[in-house]
Amino acid sequence: MSPLRAAAAAAGGLRGSGPRAAPPARRSRKGAAPRKAAPAAAPPASRHLFSDPAETETLRRNLLAWYDSCKRDLPWRTRAATEPDADRRAYAVWVSEVMLQQTQVATVIDYYNRWMQKWPTLQALAQASLEEVNELWAGLGYYSRGKRLQEAARKVVSELAGRMPRTAEDLQKLLPGVGRYTAAAIASISYGQAAGVVDGNVIRVLCRLRCIGADSSSPAVIDQLWDMANALVDRSRPGDFNQALMELGATVCVPRAPLCGECPVKQHCRARLRVEKELASASQKLLGKATPVPDVEDCGAGGCPLCPPAAEPWDSSLGVTNFPRKAAKKQPRVARAATCVLERRGCHGAPQYLIVQRPSSGLLAGLWEFPSLPLAQDLREEKQREALAEHLQAWIGQPVVAGDLQLVGEVVHIFSHIHQTYVVYSLSLDGDVTLEPASCPSRWVTEEEFRASAVSTAMKKVLKACEKGSSPGQGSKRKRGAKAQGTGSPGPGTQLSLRAFLRPPTAP
Ligand code: SF4
């Protein structure tokens, strides 16, 4: 599913599906003339709307026929079609919709199946611990989604007697974390409510169908798209229609190279019509025909709220991908952190790693990670080591010498709004190390336990980087599963252990 999906959902989170209340009028300064109200935006021209009922009917029919024969076989669709209990059905759709926000369908399938196997009902999910939810969600990203889903499930069980709200309006009003998109998707697919949906795929399809070139992330355009989706949705099969529109965007009307020739609604597509007219016009000119096809133009300079801005007119080289258009994305924040894969030998010599739990709010809330600390951007390597050594000391209650930390390299991970670089170090400890009862929980885990824990993808990358070995010039890393070093001095190329370092010097 396109990453735009959540952006659209968020935009849909502009609450309320009905007309918006006018903002309160500003009070003028005493004696000052009241400010002039901004001129009302011109209504969109008919070329941007579906104003012909016969065309709307044909479009619905064509799209649904295509969906019936081409739709992908997905587990949540099967559940929605076969589950007779309305609450279970709505829950199954809800889980899929939350997982699909910001995540590809192919990735979600396995998570969805495991989730539904473990928590087949709202009641089962309500009884799970947050730790269990985080463990299953690990790797899916945007971890707060799983947490919020569980919180809402608890609310349904404890405050609504286990009964899911039955309309899009109530779903949005009563369930925390359920926005306009998710509410409409659940209501249309589970209960057959004729509520349209607007996600990233729908935005793309509608903008192309109706040549909408204004910023598709702006509230004004999003409002228009919601109105359009609500008007278009098929009254007898709303859930299928919504899924068909999203399926079209995901598989045919894709962002970069749409398959217009295979599109079931191409006859209704004004972007395609424009391209065809341009091609026809160009070929007539080439042939020297006296009556060229008239050029297709936008509605009029500056007047139309849905046309491309005058400064960014239609670009013939882009064809239908002129639409949709979005304002430039905000650059992600750049952040650096030092992290250390601290290793000890557990029973039978198997390596164990220290992981610590993050705070219960904020980024990656409640997840486990290798001990890490944020770094200033321009901090020298020597100072990084010192800061990290001090940080580690707080966890293990023993002095750590900065020089013992082996620099592994850098691991970059992009979160939604943060470009995060981890400067990765490793350190091997000999023997048992008692952890300090610190303010956050911590534990030693085997590699297998680490992978089954609620750890982020970024931390899995960090361990992988460590397993690949030290950075050039750092010496070879001890093999996983090898016997721990004895009590003698470390050999050449091995890491100096903390215990060896702490041992008093022996007489020559
Ligand atoms: Fe998208 Fe092309 Fe179909 Fe238009 S004709 S909706 S651009 S795939």
Coordinates of C-alpha atoms in Angstrom, one line a residue, residues 10 84 185 393 407:
A10 CA -4.1 12.0 8.5
P84 CA -20.9 -13.8 9.8
A185 CA -13.2 1.8 5.5
Q393 CA 28.6 2.0 33.1
L407 CA 33.9 0.9 16.5

